[in-house]
mmCIF file of C-alpha atoms in Angstrom:
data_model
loop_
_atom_site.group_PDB
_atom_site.id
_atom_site.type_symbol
_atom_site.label_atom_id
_atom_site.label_comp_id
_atom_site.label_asym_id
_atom_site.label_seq_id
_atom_site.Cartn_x
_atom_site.Cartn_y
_atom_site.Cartn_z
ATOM 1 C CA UNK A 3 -2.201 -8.341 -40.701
ATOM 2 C CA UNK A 4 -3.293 -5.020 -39.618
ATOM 3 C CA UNK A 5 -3.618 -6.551 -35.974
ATOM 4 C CA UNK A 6 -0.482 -8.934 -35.749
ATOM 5 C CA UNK A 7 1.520 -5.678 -36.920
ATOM 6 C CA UNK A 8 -0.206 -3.407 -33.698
ATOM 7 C CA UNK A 9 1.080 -6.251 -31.510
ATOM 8 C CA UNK A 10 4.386 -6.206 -32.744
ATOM 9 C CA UNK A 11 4.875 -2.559 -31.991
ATOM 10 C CA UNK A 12 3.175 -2.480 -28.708
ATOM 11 C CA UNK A 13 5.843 -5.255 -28.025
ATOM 12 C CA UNK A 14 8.419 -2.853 -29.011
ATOM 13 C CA UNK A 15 6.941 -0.156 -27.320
ATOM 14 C CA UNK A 16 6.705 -1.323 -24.375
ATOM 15 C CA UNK A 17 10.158 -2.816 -24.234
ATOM 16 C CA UNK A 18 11.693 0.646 -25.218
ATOM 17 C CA UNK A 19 9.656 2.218 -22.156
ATOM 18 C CA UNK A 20 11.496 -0.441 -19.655
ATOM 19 C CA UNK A 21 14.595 0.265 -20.864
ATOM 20 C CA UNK A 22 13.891 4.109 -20.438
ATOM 21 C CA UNK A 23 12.537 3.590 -17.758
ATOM 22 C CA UNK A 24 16.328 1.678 -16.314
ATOM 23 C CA UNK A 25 17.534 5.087 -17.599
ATOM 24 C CA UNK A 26 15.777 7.020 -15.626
ATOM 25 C CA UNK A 27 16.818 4.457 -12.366
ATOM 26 C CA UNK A 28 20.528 4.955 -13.200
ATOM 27 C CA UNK A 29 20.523 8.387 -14.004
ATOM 28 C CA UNK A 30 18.782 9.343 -10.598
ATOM 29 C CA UNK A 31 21.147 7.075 -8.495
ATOM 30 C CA UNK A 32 23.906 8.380 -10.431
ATOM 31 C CA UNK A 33 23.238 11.664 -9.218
ATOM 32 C CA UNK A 34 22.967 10.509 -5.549
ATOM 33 C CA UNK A 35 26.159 8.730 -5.755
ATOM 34 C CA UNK A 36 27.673 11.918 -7.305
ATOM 35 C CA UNK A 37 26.536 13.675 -3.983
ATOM 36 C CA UNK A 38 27.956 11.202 -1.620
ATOM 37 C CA UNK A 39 31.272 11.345 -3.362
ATOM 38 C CA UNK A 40 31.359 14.859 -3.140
ATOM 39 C CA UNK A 41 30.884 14.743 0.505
ATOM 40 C CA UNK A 42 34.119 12.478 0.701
ATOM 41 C CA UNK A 43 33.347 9.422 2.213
ATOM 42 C CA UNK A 44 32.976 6.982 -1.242
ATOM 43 C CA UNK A 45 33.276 3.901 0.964
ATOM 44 C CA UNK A 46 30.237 3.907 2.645
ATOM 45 C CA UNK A 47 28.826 2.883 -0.688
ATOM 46 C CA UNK A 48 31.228 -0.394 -0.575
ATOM 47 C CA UNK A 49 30.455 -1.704 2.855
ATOM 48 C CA UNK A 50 27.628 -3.619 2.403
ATOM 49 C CA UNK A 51 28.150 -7.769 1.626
ATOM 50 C CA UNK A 52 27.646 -9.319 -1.540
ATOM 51 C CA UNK A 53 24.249 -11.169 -1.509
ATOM 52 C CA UNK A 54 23.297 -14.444 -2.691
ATOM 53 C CA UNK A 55 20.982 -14.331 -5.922
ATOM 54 C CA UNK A 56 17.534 -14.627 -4.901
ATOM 55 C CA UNK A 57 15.865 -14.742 -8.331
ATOM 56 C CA UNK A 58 16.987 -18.473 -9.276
ATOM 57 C CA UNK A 59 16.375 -19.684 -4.943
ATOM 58 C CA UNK A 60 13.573 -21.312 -4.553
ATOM 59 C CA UNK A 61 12.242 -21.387 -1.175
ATOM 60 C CA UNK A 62 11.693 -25.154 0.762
ATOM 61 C CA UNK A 63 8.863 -26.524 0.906
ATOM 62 C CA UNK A 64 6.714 -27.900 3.628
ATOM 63 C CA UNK A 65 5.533 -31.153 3.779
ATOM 64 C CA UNK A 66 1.684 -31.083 2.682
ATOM 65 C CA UNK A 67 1.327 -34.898 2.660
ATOM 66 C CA UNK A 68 1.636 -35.164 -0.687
ATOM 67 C CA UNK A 69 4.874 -36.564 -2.323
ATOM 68 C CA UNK A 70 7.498 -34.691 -3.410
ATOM 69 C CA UNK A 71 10.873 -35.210 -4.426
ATOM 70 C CA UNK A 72 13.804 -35.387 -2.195
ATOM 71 C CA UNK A 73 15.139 -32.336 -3.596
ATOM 72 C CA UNK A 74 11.820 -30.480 -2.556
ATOM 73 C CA UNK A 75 11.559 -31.673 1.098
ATOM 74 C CA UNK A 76 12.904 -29.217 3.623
ATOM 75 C CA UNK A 77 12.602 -28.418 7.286
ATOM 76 C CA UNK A 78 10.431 -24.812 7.421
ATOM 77 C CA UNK A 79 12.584 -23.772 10.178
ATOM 78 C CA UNK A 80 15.549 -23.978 7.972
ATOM 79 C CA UNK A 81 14.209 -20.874 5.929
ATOM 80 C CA UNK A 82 15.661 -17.326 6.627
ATOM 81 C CA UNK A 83 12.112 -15.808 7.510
ATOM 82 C CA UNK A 84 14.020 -12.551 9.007
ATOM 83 C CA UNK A 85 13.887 -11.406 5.279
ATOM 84 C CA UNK A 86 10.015 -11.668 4.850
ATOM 85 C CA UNK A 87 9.036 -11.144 8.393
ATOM 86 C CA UNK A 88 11.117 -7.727 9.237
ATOM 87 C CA UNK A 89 11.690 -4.442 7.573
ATOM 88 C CA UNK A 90 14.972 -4.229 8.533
ATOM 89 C CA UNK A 91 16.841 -3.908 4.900
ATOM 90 C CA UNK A 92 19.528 -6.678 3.843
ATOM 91 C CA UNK A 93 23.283 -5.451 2.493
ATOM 92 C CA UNK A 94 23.639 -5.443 -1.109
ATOM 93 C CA UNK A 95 26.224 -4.283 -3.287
ATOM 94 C CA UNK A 96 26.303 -0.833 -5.076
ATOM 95 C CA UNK A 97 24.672 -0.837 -8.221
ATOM 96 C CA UNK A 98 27.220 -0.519 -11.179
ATOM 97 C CA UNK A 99 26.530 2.996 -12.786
ATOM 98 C CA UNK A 100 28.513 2.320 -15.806
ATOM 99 C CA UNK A 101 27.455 -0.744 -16.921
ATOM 100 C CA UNK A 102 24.130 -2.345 -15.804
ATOM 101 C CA UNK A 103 24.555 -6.322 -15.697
ATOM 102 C CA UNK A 104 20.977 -7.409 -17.783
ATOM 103 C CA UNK A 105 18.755 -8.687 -15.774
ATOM 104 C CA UNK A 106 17.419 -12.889 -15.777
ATOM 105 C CA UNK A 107 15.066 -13.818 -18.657
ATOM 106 C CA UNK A 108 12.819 -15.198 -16.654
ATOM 107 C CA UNK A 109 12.981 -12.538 -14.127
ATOM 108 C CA UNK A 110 12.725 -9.087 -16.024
ATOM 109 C CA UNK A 111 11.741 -7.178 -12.350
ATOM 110 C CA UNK A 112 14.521 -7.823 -10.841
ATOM 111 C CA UNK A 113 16.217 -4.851 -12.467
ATOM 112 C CA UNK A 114 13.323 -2.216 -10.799
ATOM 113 C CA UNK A 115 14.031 -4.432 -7.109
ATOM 114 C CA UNK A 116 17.656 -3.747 -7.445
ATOM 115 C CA UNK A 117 17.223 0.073 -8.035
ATOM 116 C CA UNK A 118 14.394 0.352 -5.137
ATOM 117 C CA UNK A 119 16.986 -1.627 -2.597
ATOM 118 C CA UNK A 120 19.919 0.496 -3.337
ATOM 119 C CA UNK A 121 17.912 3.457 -2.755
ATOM 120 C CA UNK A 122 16.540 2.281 0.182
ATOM 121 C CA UNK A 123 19.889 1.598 1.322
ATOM 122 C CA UNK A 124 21.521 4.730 0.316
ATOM 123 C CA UNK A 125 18.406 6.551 2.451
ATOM 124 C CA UNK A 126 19.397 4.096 5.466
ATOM 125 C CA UNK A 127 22.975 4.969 5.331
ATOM 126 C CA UNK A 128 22.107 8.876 4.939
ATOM 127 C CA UNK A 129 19.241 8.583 8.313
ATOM 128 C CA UNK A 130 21.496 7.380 10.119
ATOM 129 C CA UNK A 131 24.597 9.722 9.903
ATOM 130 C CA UNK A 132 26.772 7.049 7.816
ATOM 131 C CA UNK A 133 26.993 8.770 4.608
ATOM 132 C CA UNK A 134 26.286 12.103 3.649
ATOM 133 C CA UNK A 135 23.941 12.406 0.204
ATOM 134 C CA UNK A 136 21.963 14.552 -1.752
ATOM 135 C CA UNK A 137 18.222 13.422 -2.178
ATOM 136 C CA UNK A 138 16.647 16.512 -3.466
ATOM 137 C CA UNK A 139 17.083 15.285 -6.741
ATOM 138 C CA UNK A 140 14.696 12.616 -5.371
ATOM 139 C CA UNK A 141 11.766 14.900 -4.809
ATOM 140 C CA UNK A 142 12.942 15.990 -8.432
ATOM 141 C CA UNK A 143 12.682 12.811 -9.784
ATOM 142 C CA UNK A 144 9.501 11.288 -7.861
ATOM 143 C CA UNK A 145 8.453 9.808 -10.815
ATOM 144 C CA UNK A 146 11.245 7.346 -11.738
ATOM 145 C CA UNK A 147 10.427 5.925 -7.948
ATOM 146 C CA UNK A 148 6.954 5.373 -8.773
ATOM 147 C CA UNK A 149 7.008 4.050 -11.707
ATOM 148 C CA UNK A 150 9.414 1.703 -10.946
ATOM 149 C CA UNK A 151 7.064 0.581 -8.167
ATOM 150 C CA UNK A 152 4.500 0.150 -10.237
ATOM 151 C CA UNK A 153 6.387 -2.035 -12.527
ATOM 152 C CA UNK A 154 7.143 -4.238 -9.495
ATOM 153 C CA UNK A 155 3.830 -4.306 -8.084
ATOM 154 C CA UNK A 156 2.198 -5.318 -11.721
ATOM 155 C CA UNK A 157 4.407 -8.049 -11.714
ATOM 156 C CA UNK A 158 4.089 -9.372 -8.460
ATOM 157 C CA UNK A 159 0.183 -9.322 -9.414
ATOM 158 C CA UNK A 160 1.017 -11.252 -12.335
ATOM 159 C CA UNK A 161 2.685 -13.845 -10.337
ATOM 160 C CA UNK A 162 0.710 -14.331 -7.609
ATOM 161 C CA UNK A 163 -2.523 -14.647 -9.697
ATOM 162 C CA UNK A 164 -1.182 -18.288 -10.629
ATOM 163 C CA UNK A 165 1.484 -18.520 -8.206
ATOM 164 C CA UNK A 166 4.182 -21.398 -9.339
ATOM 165 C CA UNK A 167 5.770 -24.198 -6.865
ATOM 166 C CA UNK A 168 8.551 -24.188 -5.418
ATOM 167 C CA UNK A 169 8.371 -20.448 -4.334
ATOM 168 C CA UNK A 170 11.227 -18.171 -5.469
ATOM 169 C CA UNK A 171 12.706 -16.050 -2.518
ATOM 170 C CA UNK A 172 12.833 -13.415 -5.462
ATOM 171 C CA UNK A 173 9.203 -12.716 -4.935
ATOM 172 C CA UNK A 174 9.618 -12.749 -0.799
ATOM 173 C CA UNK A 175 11.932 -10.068 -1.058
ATOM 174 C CA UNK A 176 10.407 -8.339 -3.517
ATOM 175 C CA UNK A 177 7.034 -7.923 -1.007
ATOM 176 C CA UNK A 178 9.901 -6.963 1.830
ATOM 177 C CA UNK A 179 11.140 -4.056 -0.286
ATOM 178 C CA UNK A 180 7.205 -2.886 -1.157
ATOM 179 C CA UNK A 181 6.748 -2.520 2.522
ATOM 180 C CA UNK A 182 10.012 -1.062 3.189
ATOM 181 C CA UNK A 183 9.962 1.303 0.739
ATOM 182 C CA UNK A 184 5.910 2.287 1.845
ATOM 183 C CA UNK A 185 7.087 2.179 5.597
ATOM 184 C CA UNK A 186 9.570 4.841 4.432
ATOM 185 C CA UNK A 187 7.800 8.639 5.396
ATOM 186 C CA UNK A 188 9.634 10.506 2.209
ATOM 187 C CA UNK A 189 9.175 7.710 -0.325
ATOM 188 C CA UNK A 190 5.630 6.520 0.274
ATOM 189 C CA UNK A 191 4.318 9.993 -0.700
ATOM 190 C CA UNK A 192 6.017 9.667 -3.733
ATOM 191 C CA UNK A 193 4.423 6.266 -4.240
ATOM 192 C CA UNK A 194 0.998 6.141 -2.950
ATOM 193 C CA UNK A 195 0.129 8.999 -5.034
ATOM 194 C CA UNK A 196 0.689 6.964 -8.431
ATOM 195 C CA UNK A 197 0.280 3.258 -7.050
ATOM 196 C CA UNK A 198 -2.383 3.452 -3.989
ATOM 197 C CA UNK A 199 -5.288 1.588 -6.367
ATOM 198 C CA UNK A 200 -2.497 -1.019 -7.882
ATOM 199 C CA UNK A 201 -1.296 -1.828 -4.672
ATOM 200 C CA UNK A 202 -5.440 -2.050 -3.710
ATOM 201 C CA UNK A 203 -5.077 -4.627 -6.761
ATOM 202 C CA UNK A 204 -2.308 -6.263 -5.384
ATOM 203 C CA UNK A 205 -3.890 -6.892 -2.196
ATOM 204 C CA UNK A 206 -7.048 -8.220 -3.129
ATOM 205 C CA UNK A 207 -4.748 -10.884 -5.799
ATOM 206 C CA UNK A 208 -3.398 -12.366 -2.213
ATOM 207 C CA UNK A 209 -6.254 -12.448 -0.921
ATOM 208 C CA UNK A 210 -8.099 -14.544 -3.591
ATOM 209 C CA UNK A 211 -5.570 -16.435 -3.945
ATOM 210 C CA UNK A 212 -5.441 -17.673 -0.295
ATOM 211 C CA UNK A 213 -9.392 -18.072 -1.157
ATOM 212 C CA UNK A 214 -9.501 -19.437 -4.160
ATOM 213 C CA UNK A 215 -6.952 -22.079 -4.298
ATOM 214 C CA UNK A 216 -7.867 -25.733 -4.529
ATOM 215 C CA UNK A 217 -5.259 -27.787 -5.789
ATOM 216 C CA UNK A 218 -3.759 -30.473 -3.613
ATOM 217 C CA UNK A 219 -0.935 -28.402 -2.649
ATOM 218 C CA UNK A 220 -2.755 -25.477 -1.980
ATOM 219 C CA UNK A 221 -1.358 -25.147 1.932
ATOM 220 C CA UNK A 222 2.139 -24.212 0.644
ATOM 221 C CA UNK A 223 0.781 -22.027 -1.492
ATOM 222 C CA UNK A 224 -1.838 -20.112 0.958
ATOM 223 C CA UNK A 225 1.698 -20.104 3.689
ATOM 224 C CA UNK A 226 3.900 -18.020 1.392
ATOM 225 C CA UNK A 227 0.562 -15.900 0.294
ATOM 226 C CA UNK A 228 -0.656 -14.990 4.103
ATOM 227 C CA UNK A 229 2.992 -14.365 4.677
ATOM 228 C CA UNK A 230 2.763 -11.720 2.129
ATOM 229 C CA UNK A 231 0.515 -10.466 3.169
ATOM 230 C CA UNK A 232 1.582 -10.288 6.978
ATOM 231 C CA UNK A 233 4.715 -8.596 5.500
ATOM 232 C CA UNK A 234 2.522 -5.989 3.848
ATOM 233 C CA UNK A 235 0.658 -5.328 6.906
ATOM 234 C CA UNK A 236 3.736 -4.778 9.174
ATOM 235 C CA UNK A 237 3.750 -1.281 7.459
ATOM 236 C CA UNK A 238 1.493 0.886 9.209
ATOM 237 C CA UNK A 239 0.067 2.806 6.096
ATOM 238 C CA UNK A 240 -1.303 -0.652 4.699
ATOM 239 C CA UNK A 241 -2.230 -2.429 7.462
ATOM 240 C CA UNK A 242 -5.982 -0.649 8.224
ATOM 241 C CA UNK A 243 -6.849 -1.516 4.710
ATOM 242 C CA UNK A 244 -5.623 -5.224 4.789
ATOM 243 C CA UNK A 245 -7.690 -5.817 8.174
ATOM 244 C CA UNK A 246 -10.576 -4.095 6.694
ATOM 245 C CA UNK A 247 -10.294 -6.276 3.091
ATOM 246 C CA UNK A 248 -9.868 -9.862 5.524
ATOM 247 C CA UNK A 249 -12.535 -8.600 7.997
ATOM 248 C CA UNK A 250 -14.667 -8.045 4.930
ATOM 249 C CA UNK A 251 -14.452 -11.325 3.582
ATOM 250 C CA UNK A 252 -15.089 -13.148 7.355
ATOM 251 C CA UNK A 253 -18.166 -11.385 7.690
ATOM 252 C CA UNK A 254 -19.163 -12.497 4.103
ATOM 253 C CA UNK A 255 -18.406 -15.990 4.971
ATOM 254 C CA UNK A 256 -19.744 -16.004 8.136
ATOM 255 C CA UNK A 257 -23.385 -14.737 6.960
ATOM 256 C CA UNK A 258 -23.302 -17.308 4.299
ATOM 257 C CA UNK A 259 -22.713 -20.031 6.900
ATOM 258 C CA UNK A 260 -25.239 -18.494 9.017
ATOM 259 C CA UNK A 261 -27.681 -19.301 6.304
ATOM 260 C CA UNK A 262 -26.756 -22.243 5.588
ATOM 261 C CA UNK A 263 -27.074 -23.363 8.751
ATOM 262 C CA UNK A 264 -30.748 -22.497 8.777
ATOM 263 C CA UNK A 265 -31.833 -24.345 5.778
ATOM 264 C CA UNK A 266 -29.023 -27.690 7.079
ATOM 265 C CA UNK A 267 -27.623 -27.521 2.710
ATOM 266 C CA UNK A 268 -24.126 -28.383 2.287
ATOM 267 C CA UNK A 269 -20.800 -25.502 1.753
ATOM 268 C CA UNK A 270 -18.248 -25.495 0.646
ATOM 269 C CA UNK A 271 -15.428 -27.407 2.457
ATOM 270 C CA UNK A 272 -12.413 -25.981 0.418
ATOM 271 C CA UNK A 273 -13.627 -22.437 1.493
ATOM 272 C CA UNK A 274 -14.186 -23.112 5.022
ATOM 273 C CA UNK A 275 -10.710 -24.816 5.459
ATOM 274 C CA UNK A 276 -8.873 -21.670 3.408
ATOM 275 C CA UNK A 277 -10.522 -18.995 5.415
ATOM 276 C CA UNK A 278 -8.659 -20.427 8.647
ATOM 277 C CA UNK A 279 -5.556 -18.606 6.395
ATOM 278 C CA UNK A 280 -7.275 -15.302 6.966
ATOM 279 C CA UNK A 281 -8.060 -15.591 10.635
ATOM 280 C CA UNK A 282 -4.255 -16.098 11.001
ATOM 281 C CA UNK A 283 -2.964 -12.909 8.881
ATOM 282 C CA UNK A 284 -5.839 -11.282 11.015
ATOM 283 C CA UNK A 285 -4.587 -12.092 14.059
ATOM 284 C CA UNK A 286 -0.627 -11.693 13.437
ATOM 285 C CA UNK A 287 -1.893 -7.690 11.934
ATOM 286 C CA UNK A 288 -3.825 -7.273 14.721
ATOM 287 C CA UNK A 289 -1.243 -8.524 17.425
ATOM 288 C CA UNK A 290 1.109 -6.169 15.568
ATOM 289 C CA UNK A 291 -1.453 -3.357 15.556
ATOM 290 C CA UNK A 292 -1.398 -3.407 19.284
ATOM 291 C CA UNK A 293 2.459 -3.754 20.068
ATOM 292 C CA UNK A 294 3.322 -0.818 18.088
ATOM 293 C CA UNK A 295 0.534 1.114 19.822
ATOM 294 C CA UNK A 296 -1.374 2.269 16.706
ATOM 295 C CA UNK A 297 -4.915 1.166 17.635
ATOM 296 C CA UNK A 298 -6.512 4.526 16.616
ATOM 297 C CA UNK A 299 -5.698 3.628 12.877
ATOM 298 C CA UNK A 300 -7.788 0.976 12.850
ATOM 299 C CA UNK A 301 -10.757 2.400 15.245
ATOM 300 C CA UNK A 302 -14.445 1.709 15.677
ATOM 301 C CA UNK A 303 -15.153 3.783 12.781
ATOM 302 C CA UNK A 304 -14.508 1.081 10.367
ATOM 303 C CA UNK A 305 -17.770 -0.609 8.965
ATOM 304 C CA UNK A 306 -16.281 -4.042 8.811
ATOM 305 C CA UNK A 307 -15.170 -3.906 12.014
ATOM 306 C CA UNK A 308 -18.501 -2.762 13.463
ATOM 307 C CA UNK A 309 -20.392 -5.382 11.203
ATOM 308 C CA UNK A 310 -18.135 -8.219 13.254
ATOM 309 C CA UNK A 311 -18.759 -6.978 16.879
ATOM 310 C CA UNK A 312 -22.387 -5.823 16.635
ATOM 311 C CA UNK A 313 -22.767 -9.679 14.978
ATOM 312 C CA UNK A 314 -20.049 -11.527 17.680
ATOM 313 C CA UNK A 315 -22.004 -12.891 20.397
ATOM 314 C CA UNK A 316 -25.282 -13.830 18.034
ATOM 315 C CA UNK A 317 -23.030 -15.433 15.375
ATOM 316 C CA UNK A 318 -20.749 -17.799 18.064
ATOM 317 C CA UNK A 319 -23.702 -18.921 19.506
ATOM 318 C CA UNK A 320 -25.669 -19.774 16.411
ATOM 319 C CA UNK A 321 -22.927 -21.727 14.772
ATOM 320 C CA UNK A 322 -20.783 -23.058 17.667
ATOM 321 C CA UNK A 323 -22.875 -26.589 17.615
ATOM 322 C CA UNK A 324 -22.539 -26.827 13.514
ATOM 323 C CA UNK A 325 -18.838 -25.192 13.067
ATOM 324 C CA UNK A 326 -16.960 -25.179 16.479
ATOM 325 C CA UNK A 327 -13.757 -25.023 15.319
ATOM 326 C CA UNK A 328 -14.999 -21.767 13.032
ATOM 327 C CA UNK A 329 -16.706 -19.936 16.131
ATOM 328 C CA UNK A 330 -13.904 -20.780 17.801
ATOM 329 C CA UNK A 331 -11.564 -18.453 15.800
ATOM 330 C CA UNK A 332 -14.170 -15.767 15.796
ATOM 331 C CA UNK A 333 -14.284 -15.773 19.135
ATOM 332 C CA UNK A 334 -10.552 -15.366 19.486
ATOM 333 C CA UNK A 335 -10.774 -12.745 16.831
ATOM 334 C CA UNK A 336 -13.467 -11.036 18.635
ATOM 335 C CA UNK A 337 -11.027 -10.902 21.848
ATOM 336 C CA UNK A 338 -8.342 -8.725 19.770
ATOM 337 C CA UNK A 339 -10.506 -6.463 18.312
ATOM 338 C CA UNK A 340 -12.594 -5.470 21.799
ATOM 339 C CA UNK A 341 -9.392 -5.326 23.431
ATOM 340 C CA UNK A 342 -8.525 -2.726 20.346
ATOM 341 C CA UNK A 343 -11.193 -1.009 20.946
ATOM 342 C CA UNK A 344 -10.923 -0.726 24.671
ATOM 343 C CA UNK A 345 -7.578 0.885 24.075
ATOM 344 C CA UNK A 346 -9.337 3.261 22.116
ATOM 345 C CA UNK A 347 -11.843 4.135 24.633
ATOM 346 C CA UNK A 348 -9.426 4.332 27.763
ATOM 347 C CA UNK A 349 -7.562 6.904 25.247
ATOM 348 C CA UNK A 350 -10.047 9.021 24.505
ATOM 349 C CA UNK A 351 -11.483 8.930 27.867
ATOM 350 C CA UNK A 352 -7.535 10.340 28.791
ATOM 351 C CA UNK A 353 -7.415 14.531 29.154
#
């Protein structure tokens, strides 16, 4: 009795911190809003378009081989990726200070996404001269930000640790905003200070995920996943741990393959065919890493990345007869990474 009554009032507990918690969101945009009327120019808040609801979208599938429905089938190239693969922010409408619209049952986050999207847009608007606003009650209120991230990011790990099919573009857009709102200089200090293990957590959830997954179906899963995690890594304060967490888990795999190519016993096949999913999010960060021109940020002073280049040349040619497809992405891998770190050299050779 004693027990079933504890759960009913952490139940209640927690549901009265959310719905301070939406408080807190309103009361801090309110304030910003306040400022940008003030300022006279109101209808720069009422430019943006009215979006189509992502929480009840499910994204299309691809076709796996397996046999779905006619509903499910969809061409991939049909699918806005400019949402998942860019931080540029999408239009939304002004949140309604008044009266908050409740958010979906089945989608209780989307209330924290709207708040971090309308700030985000609000800060867009004021960066680039469009509005005029007052966000020192932001460095005020730092908390209501971060917590509200952490919110998000608990349920995204929630998700994603049994991720459902079809896909909702809710949780697409949701990742999007994460890095958006990280790739922002003013609100990732805000955030990283409270959420910097959690979104270590949330990392390492994709990453199993794309490892871990088994089912027959498991290729649609691992494309949204890596995708997420591709997202993530366009931000440049996440990406040097993301490269470090995949590299860490190739050179893991790649020792235990080098073993068991000594002794001739048997591996496992699902793990060998999901870890071609993290040479791909490798190579797409990586690619990234060196367009933007950030190579120092991932330098030869991480471990992983030492471990894989000291063991390149050894590993390719011990396993290219037994695993040729494998060695083959390692040695592609292996050209990114030395031309990374022959970047690096060429720069520090510079006066």
């Amino acid at each position: 009795m004693v027990s079933g009554q504890e759960s009913k009032w952490r139940s209640k507990a927690e549901a009265l911190e959310a719905e301070v918690l939406q408080l807190r969101q309103k009361l801090l945009l309110s304030r910003i809003y306040s400022g940008s009327f003030k300022s006279g120019d109101p209808s720069s808040l009422l430019q943006a378009q009215e979006p189509r609801s992502s929480e009840n979208t499910s994204a299309p599938l691809e076709d796996s081989g397996c046999d779905l429905s006619c509903e499910q089938r969809s061409d991939l190239s049909e699918m806005p990726w400019h949402s998942v693969e860019s931080c540029t922010p999408t239009p939304f409408p002004p949140l309604p200070i008044g009266k908050s619209h409740p958010a979906a049952p089945e989608n209780p986050l989307s209330s924290h996404m709207r708040f971090l999207q309308h700030l985000l847009e609000l800060k867009n608007l004021t960066d680039s001269g469009s509005l005029k606003t007052d966000f020192s009650h932001l460095e005020n209120d730092s908390s209501t930000v971060s917590d509200s991230v952490f919110q998000l990011l608990d349920g995204l790990i929630t998700f994603y640790r049994k991720p459902k099919l079809p896909f909702s573009r809710f949780w697409t857009e949701a990742v999007d905003t994460l890095a958006r709102l990280i790739s922002d200089g003013n609100l990732s200090n805000h955030i990283l200070k409270k959420c910097s293990k959690k979104l270590e957590e949330f990392e390492k959830t994709l990453l199993q995920v794309i490892l871990r997954t088994s089912h027959i179906n498991r290729f649609q899963v691992q494309h949204y996943v890596s995708q997420s995690l591709v997202t993530l890594g366009r931000c440049s304060l996440l990406r040097k741990s993301i490269i470090s967490l995949l590299l860490s888990e190739v050179n893991s795999f790649t020792d235990d393959l080098g073993s068991i190519n000594q002794v001739q016993a048997s591996y496992d096949a699902t793990r060998y065919e999901n870890v071609f999913s993290v040479f791909w999010v490798l190579e797409q960060l990586l690619q990234k890493e060196t367009e933007e021109g950030n190579i120092s940020s991932i330098g030869h002073e991480d471990q992983e990345i030492k471990k894989f280049l000291q063991k390149h040349d050894e590993t390719i040619f011990q396993l290219s007869d037994a695993f040729p497809l494998f060695t083959f992405y390692l040695w592609r891998l292996g050209i990114l990474l030395n031309s990374v770190e022959v970047e690096i050299s060429e720069n520090n050779s510079l006066p």
